[in-house]
PDB file of C-alpha atoms in Angstrom:
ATOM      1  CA  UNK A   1       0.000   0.000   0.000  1.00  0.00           C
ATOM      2  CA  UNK A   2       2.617   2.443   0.723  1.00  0.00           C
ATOM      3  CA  UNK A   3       4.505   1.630  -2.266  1.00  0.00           C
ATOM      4  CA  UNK A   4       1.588   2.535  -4.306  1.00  0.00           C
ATOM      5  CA  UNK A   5       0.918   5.882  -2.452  1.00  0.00           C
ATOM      6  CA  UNK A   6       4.534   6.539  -3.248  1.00  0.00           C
ATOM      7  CA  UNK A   7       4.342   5.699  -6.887  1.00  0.00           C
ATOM      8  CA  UNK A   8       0.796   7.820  -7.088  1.00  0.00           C
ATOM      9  CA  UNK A   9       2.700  10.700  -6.009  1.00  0.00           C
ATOM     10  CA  UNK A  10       5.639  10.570  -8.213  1.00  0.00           C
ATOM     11  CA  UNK A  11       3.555  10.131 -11.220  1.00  0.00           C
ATOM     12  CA  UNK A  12       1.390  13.452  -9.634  1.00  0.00           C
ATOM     13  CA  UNK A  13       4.684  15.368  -9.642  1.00  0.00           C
ATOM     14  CA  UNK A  14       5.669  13.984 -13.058  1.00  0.00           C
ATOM     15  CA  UNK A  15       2.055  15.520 -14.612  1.00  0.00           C
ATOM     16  CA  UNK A  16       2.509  18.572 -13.045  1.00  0.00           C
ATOM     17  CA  UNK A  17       6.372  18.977 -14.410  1.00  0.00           C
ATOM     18  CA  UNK A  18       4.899  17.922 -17.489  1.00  0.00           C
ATOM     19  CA  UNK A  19       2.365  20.681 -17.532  1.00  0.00           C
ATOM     20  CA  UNK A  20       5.189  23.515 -16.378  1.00  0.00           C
ATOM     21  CA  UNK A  21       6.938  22.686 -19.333  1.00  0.00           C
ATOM     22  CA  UNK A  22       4.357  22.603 -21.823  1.00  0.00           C
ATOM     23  CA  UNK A  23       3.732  26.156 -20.575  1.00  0.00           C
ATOM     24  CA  UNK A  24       7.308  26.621 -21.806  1.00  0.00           C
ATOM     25  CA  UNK A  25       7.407  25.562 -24.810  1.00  0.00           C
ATOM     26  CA  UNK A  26       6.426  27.837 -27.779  1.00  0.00           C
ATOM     27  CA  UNK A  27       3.435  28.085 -29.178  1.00  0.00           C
ATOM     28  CA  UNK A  28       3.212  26.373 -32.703  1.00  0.00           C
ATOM     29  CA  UNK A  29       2.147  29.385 -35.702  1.00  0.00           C
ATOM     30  CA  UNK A  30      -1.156  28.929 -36.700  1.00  0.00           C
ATOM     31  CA  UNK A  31      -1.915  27.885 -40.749  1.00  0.00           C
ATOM     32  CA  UNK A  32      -1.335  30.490 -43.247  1.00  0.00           C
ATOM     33  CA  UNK A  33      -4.679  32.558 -44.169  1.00  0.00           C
ATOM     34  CA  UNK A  34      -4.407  31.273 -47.741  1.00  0.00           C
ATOM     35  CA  UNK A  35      -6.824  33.247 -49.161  1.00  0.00           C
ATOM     36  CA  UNK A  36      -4.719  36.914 -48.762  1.00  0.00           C
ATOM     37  CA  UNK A  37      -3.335  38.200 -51.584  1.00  0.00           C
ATOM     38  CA  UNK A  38       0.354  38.844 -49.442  1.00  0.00           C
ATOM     39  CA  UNK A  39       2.118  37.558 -46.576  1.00  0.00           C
ATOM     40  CA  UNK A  40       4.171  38.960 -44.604  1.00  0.00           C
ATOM     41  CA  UNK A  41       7.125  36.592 -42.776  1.00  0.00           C
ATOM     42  CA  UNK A  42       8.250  36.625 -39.290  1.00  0.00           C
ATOM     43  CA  UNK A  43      11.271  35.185 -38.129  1.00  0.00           C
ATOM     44  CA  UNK A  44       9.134  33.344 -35.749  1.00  0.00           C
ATOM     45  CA  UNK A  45       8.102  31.095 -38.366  1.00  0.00           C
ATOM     46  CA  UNK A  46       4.621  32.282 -39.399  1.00  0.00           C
ATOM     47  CA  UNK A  47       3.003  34.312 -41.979  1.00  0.00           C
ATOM     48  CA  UNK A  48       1.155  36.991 -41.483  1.00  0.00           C
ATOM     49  CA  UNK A  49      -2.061  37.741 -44.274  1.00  0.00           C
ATOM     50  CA  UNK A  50      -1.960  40.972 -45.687  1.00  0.00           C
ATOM     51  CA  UNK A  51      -5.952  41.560 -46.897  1.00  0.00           C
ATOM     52  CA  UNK A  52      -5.656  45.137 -47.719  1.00  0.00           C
ATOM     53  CA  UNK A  53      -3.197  46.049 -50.616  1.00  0.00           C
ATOM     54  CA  UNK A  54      -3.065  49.551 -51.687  1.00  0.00           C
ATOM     55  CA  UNK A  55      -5.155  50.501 -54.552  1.00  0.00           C
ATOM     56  CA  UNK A  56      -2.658  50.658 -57.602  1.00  0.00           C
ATOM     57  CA  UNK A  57      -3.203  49.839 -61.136  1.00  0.00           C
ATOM     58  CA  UNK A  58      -0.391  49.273 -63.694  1.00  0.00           C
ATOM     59  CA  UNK A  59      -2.297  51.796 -65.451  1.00  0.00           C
ATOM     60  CA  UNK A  60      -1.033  54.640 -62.457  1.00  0.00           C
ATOM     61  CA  UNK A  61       2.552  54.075 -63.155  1.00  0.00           C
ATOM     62  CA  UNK A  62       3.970  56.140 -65.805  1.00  0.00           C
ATOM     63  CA  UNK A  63       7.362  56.304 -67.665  1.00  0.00           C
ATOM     64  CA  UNK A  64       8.257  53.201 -66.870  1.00  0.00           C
ATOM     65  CA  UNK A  65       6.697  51.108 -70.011  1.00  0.00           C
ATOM     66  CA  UNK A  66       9.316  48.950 -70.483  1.00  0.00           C
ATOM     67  CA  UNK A  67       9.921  47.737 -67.041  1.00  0.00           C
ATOM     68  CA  UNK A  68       5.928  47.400 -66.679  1.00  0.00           C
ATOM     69  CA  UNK A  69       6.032  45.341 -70.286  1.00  0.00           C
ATOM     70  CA  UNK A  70       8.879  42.756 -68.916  1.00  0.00           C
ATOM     71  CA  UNK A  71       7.357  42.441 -65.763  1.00  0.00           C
ATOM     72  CA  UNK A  72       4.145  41.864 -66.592  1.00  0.00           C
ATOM     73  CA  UNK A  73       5.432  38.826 -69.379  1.00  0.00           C
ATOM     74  CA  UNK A  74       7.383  37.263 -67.074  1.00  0.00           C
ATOM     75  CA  UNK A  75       4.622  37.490 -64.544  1.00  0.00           C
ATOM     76  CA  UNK A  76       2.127  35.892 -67.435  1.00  0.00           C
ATOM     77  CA  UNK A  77       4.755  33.186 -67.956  1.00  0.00           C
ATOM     78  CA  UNK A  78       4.992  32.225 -64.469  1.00  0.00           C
ATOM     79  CA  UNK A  79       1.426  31.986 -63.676  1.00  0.00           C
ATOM     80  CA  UNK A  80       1.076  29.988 -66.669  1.00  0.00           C
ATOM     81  CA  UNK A  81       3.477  27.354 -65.340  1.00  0.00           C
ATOM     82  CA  UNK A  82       6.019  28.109 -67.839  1.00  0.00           C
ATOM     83  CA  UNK A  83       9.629  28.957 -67.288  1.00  0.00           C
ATOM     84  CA  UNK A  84       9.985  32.399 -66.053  1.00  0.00           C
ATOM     85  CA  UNK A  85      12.812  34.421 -64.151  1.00  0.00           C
ATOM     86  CA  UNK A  86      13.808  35.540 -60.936  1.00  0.00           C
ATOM     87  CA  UNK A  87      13.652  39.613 -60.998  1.00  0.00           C
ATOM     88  CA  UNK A  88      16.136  42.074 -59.725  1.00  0.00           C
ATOM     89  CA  UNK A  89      14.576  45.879 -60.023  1.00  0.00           C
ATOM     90  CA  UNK A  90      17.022  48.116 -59.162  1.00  0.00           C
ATOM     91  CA  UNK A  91      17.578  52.247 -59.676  1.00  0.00           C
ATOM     92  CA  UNK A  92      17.167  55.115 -57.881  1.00  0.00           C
ATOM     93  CA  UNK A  93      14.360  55.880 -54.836  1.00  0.00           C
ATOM     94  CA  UNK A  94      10.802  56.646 -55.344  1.00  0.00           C
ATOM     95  CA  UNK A  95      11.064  55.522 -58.928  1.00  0.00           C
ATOM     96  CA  UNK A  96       8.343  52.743 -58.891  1.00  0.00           C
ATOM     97  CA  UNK A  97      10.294  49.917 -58.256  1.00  0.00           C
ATOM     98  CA  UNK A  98       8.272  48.809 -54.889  1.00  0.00           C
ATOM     99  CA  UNK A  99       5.035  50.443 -56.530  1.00  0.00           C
ATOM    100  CA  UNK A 100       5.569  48.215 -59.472  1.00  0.00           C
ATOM    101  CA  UNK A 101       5.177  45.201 -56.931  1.00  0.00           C
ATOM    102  CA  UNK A 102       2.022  46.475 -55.558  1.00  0.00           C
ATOM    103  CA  UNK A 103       0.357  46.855 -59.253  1.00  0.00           C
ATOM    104  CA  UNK A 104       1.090  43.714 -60.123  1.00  0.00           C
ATOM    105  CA  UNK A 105      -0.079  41.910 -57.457  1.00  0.00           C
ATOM    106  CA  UNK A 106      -3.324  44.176 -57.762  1.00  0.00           C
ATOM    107  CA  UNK A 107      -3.529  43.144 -61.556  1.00  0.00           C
ATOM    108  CA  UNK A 108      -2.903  39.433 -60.878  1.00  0.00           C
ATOM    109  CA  UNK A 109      -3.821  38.348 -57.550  1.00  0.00           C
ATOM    110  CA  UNK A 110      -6.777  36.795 -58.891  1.00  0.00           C
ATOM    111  CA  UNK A 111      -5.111  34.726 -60.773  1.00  0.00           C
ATOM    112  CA  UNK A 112      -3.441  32.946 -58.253  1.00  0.00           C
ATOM    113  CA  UNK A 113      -0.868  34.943 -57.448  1.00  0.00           C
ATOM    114  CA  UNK A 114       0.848  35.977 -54.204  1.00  0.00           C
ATOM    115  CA  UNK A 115       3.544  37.490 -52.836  1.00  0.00           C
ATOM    116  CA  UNK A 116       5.201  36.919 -49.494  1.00  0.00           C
ATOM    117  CA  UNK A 117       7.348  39.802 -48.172  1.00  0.00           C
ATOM    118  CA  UNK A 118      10.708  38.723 -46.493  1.00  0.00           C
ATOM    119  CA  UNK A 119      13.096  41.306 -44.598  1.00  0.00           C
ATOM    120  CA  UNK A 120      16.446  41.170 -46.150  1.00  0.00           C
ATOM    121  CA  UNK A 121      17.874  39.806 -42.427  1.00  0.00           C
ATOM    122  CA  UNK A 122      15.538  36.900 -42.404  1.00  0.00           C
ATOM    123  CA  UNK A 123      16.901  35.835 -46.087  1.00  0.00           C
ATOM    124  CA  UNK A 124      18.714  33.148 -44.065  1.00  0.00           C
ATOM    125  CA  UNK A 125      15.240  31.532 -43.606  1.00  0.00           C
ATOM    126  CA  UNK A 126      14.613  31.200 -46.891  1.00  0.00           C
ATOM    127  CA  UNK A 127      14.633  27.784 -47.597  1.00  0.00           C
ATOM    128  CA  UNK A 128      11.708  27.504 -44.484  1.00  0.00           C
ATOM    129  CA  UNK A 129       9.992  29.727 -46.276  1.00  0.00           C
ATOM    130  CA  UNK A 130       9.591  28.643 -49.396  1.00  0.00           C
ATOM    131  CA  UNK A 131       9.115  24.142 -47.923  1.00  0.00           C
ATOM    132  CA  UNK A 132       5.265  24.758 -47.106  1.00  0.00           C
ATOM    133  CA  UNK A 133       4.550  26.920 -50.336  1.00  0.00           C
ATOM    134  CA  UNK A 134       5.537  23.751 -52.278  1.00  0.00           C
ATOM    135  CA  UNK A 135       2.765  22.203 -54.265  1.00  0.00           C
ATOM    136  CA  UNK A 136       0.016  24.549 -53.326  1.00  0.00           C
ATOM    137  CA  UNK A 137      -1.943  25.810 -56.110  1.00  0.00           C
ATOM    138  CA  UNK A 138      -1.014  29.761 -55.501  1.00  0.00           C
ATOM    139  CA  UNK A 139       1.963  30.686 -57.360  1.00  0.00           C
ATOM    140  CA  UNK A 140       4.285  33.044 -55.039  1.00  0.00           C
ATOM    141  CA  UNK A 141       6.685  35.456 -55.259  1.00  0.00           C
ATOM    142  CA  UNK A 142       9.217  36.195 -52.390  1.00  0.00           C
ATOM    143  CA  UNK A 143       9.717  39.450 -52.327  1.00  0.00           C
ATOM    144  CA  UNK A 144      13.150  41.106 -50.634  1.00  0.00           C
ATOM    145  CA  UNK A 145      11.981  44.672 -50.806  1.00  0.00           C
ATOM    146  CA  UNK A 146      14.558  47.835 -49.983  1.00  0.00           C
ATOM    147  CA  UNK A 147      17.675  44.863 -50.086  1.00  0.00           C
ATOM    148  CA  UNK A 148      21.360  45.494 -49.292  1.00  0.00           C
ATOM    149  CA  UNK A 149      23.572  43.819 -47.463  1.00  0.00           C
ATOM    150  CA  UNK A 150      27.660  42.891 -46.810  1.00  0.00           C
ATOM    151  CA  UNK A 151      29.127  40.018 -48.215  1.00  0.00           C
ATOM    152  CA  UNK A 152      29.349  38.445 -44.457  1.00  0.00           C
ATOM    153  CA  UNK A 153      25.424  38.666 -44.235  1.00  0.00           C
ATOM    154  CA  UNK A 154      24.184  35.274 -43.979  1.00  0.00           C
ATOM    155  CA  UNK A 155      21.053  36.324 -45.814  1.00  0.00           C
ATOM    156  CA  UNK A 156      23.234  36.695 -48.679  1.00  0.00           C
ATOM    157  CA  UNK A 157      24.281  33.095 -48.594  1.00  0.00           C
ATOM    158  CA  UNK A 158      21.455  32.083 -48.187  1.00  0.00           C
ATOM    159  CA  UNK A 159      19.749  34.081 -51.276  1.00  0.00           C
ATOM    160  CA  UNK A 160      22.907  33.012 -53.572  1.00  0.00           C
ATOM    161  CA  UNK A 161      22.482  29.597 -52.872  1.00  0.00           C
ATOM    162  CA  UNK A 162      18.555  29.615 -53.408  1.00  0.00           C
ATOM    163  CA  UNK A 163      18.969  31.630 -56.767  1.00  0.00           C
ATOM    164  CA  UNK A 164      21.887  29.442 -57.659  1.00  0.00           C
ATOM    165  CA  UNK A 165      19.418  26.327 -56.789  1.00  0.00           C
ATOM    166  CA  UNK A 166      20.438  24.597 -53.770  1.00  0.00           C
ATOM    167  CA  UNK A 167      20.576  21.301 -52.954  1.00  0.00           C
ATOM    168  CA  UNK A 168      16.697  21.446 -51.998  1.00  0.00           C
ATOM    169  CA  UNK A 169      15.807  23.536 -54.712  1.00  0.00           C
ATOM    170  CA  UNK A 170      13.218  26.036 -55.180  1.00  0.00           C
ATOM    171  CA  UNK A 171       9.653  24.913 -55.406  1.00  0.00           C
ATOM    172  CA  UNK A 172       8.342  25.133 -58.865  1.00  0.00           C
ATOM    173  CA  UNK A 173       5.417  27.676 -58.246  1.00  0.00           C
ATOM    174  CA  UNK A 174       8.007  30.155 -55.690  1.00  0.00           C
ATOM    175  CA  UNK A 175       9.784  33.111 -57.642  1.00  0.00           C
ATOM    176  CA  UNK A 176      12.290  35.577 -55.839  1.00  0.00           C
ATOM    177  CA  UNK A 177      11.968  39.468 -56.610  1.00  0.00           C
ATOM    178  CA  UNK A 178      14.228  41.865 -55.073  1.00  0.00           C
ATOM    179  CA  UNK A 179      13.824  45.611 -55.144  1.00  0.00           C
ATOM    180  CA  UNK A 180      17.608  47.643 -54.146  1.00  0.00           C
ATOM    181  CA  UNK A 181      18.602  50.980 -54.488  1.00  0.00           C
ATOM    182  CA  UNK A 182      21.848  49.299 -55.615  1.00  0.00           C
ATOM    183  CA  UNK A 183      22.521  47.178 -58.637  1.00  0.00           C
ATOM    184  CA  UNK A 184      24.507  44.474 -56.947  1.00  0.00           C
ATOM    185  CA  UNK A 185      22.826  44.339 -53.650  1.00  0.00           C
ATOM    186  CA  UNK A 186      25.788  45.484 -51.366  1.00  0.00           C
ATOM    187  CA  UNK A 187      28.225  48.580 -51.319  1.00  0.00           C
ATOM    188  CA  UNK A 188      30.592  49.383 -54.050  1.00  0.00           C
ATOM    189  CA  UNK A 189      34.009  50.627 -52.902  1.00  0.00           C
ATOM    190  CA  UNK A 190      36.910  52.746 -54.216  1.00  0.00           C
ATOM    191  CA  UNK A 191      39.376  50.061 -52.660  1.00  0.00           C
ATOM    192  CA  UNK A 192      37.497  47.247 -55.240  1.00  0.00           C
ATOM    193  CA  UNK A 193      38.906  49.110 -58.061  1.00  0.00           C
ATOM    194  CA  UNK A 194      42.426  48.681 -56.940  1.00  0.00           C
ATOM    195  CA  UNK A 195      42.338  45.005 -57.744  1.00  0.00           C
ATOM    196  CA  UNK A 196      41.441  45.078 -61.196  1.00  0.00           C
ATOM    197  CA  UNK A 197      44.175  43.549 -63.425  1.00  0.00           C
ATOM    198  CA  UNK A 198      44.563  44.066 -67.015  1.00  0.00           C
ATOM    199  CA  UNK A 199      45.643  40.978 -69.016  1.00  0.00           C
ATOM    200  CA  UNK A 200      46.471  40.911 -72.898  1.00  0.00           C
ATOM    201  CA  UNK A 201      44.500  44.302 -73.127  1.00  0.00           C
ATOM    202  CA  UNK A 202      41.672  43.232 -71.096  1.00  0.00           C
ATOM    203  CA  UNK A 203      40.374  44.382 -67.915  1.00  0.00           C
ATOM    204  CA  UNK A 204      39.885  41.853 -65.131  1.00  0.00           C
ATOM    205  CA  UNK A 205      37.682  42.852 -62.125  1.00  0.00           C
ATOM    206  CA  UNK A 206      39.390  41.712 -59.033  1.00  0.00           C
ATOM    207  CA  UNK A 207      37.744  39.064 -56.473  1.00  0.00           C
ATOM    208  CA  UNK A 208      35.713  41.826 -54.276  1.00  0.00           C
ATOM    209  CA  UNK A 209      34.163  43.082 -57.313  1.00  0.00           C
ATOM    210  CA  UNK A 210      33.495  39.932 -58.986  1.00  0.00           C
ATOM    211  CA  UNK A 211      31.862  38.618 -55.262  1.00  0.00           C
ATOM    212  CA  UNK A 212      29.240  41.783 -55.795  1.00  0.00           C
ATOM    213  CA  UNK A 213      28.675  40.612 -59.356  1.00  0.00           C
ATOM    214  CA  UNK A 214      27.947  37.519 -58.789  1.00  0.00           C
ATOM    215  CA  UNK A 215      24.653  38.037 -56.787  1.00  0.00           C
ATOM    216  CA  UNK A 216      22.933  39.793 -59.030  1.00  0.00           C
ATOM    217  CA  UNK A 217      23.809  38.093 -62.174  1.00  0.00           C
ATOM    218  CA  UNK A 218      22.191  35.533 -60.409  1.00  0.00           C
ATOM    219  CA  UNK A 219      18.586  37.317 -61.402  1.00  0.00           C
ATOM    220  CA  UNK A 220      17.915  35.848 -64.951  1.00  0.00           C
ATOM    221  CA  UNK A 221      15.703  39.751 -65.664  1.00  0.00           C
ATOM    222  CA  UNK A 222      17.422  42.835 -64.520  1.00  0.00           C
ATOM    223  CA  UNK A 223      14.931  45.761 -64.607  1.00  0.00           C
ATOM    224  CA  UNK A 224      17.023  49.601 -64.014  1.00  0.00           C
ATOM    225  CA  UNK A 225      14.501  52.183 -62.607  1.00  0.00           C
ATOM    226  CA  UNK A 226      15.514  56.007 -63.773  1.00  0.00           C
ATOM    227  CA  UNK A 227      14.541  59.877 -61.988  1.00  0.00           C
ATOM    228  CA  UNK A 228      12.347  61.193 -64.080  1.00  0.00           C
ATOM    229  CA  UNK A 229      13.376  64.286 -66.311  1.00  0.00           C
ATOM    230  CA  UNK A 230      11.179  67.630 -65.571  1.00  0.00           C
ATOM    231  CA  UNK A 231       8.191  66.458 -68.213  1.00  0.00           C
ATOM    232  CA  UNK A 232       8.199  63.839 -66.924  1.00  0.00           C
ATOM    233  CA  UNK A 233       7.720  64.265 -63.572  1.00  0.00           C
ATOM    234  CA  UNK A 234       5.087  67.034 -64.053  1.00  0.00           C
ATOM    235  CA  UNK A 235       2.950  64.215 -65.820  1.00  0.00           C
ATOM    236  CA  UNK A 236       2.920  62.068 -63.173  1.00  0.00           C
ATOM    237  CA  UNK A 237       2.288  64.923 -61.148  1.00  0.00           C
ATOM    238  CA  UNK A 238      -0.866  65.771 -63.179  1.00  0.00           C
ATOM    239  CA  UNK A 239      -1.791  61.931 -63.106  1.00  0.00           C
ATOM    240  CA  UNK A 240      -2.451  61.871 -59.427  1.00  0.00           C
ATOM    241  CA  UNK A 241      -3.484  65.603 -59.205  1.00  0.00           C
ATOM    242  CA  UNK A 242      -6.413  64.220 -61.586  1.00  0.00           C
ATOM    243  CA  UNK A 243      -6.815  61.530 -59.337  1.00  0.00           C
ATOM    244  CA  UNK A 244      -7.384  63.535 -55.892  1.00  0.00           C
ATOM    245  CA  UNK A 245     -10.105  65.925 -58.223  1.00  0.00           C
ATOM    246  CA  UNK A 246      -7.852  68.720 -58.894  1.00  0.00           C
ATOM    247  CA  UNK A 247      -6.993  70.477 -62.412  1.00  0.00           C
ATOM    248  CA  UNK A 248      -3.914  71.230 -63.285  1.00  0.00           C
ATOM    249  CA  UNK A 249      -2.751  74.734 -63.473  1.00  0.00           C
ATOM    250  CA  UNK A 250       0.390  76.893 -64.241  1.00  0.00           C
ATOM    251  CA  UNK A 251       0.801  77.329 -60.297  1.00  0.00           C
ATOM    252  CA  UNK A 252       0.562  73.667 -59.335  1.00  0.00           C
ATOM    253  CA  UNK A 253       3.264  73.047 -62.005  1.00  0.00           C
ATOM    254  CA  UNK A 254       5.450  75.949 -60.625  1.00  0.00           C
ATOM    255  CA  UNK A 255       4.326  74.448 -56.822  1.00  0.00           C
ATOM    256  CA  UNK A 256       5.414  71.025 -58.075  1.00  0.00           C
ATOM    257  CA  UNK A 257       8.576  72.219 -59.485  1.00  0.00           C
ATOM    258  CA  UNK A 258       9.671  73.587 -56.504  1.00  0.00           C
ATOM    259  CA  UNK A 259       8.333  70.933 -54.267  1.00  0.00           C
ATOM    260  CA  UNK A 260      10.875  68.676 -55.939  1.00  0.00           C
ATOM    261  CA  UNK A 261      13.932  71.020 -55.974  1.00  0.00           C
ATOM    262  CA  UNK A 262      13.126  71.125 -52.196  1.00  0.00           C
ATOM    263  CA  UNK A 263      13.736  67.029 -52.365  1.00  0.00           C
ATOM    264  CA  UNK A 264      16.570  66.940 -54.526  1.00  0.00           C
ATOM    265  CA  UNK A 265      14.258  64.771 -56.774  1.00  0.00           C
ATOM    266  CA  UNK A 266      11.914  64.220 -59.183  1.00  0.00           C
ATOM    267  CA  UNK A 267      10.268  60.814 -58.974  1.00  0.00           C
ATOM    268  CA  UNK A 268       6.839  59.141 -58.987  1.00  0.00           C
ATOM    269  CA  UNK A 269       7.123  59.052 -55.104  1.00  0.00           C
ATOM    270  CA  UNK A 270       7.553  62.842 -55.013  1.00  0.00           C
ATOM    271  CA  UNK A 271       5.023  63.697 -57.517  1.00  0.00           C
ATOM    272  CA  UNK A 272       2.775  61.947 -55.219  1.00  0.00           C
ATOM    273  CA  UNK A 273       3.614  63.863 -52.323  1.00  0.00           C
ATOM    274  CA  UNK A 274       3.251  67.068 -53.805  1.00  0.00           C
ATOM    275  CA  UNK A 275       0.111  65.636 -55.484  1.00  0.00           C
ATOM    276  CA  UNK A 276      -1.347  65.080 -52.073  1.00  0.00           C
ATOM    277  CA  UNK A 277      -0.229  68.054 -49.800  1.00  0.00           C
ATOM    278  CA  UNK A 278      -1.665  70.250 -53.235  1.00  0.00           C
ATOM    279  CA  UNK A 279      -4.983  68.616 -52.949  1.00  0.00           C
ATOM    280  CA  UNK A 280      -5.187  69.236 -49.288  1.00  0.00           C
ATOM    281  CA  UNK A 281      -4.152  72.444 -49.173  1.00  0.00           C
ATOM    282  CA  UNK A 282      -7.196  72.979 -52.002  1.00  0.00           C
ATOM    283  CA  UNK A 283      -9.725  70.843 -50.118  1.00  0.00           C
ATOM    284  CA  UNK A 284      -8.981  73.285 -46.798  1.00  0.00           C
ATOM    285  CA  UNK A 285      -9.228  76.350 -49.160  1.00  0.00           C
ATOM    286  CA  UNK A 286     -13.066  75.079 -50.378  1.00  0.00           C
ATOM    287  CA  UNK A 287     -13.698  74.140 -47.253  1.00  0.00           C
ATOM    288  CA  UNK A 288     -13.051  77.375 -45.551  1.00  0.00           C
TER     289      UNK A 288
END
């Protein structure tokens, strides 16, 4: 009898140092909310649905035909389960490059397409990411937006060896996009210079330069975003001016003119802007 009280309360201890560690132990992410357009990954190992995408159209993106044109084939190609490429867009800020991204999930998503946002430091993750996307019947794009990074990043490993096709591969319905400011992803020096060689009349980029290189050539479309020139720029301007329910007029050009010498810029993103704090200011003006 006592040796069965004994055992009774060993096993009672047991249970209850059971239940103190399941208390412990994290909490397992909950299913992906397949049916949003974009995710949004956390190093945690879930995916959070983005529902509400911002209201872009192709159509609202200006100057930028070719890009658009490229984009939107190798989209078509993808979604069609043919071959298509990985995409690098690269170029200067507030040129469209992350807008671009936004349209064309807008003009696509209901054709199966998604897109699953990735910081650049959780890159190393990639391969987690992309295991329970395999044979769903969404076709997804990973997208790195805003990327740079050193050559000791481990998210750049990690991205050369997925674009270079690891081991484990990509899944056949996952594409990577990556928007940069920069066209080989990291920091170009004056010191990388110093190694080039020149043999038999030809130039030889030295290992630094060639490391840089390598990344992005690893992006089978390469799409180069430009500032806009002055025209330009005012017809963006005018696009969204339209938009907000205002008319153009020789003083909103000026306004906008100035707005973007104030920026050091003329881009879509500051045509916007001035677009915006223009149709305010008119709004409070009506309004009183």
């Amino acid at each position: 009898m006592t040796h069965d009280i004994e055992l009774k309360d060993v096993l009672e201890q047991f249970s209850r140092l059971m239940d103190r560690a399941e208390r412990l132990l994290p909490v397992p992410p909950p299913d992906p909310d397949w049916s949003a357009p974009a995710h949004r990954w956390h190093r945690d190992g879930h995916l959070s649905p983005v529902h509400e995408i911002a209201p872009l159209s192709l159509d609202d993106l200006l100057h930028i035909e070719r890009q658009k044109a490229q984009l939107v084939r190798n989209t078509r190609q993808f979604l069609k389960h043919l071959p298509a490429n990985n995409v690098l867009l690269w170029g200067s800020r507030g040129t469209g490059k992350s807008s671009l991204m936004r349209a064309l999930l807008n003009e696509f998503r209901h054709d199966g397409l998604r897109i699953i946002q990735v910081d650049g430091h959780d890159l190393v993750h990639l391969p987690d990411i992309a295991r329970p996307l395999a044979g769903r019947p969404e076709r997804f794009i990973v997208l790195a937006d805003d990327l740079s990074f050193e050559a000791s990043d481990p998210g750049y490993k990690a991205l050369k060896a997925m674009l270079d096709g690891s081991l484990e591969g990509t899944p056949e319905n996952v594409l990577i996009h990556a928007t940069s400011n920069r066209r080989h992803l990291m920091p170009e020096k004056m010191m990388d210079n110093l190694e080039v060689k020149r043999v038999d009349d030809e130039i030889h980029p030295g290992e630094a330069v060639e490391e840089k290189i390598s990344l992005s050539e690893r992006f089978g479309l390469w799409l180069a975003f430009h500032p806009f020139n002055q025209e330009q720029y005012l017809a963006v301007v005018n696009h969204w001016l339209t938009r907000l329910g205002c008319i153009e007029t020789e003083e909103s050009r000026a306004e906008a003119l100035r707005y973007a010498l104030g920026r050091g810029s003329r881009s879509g993103r500051v045509a916007w802007q001035f677009a915006r704090d223009w149709a305010g200011q008119k709004g409070l003006e009506i309004g009183g």
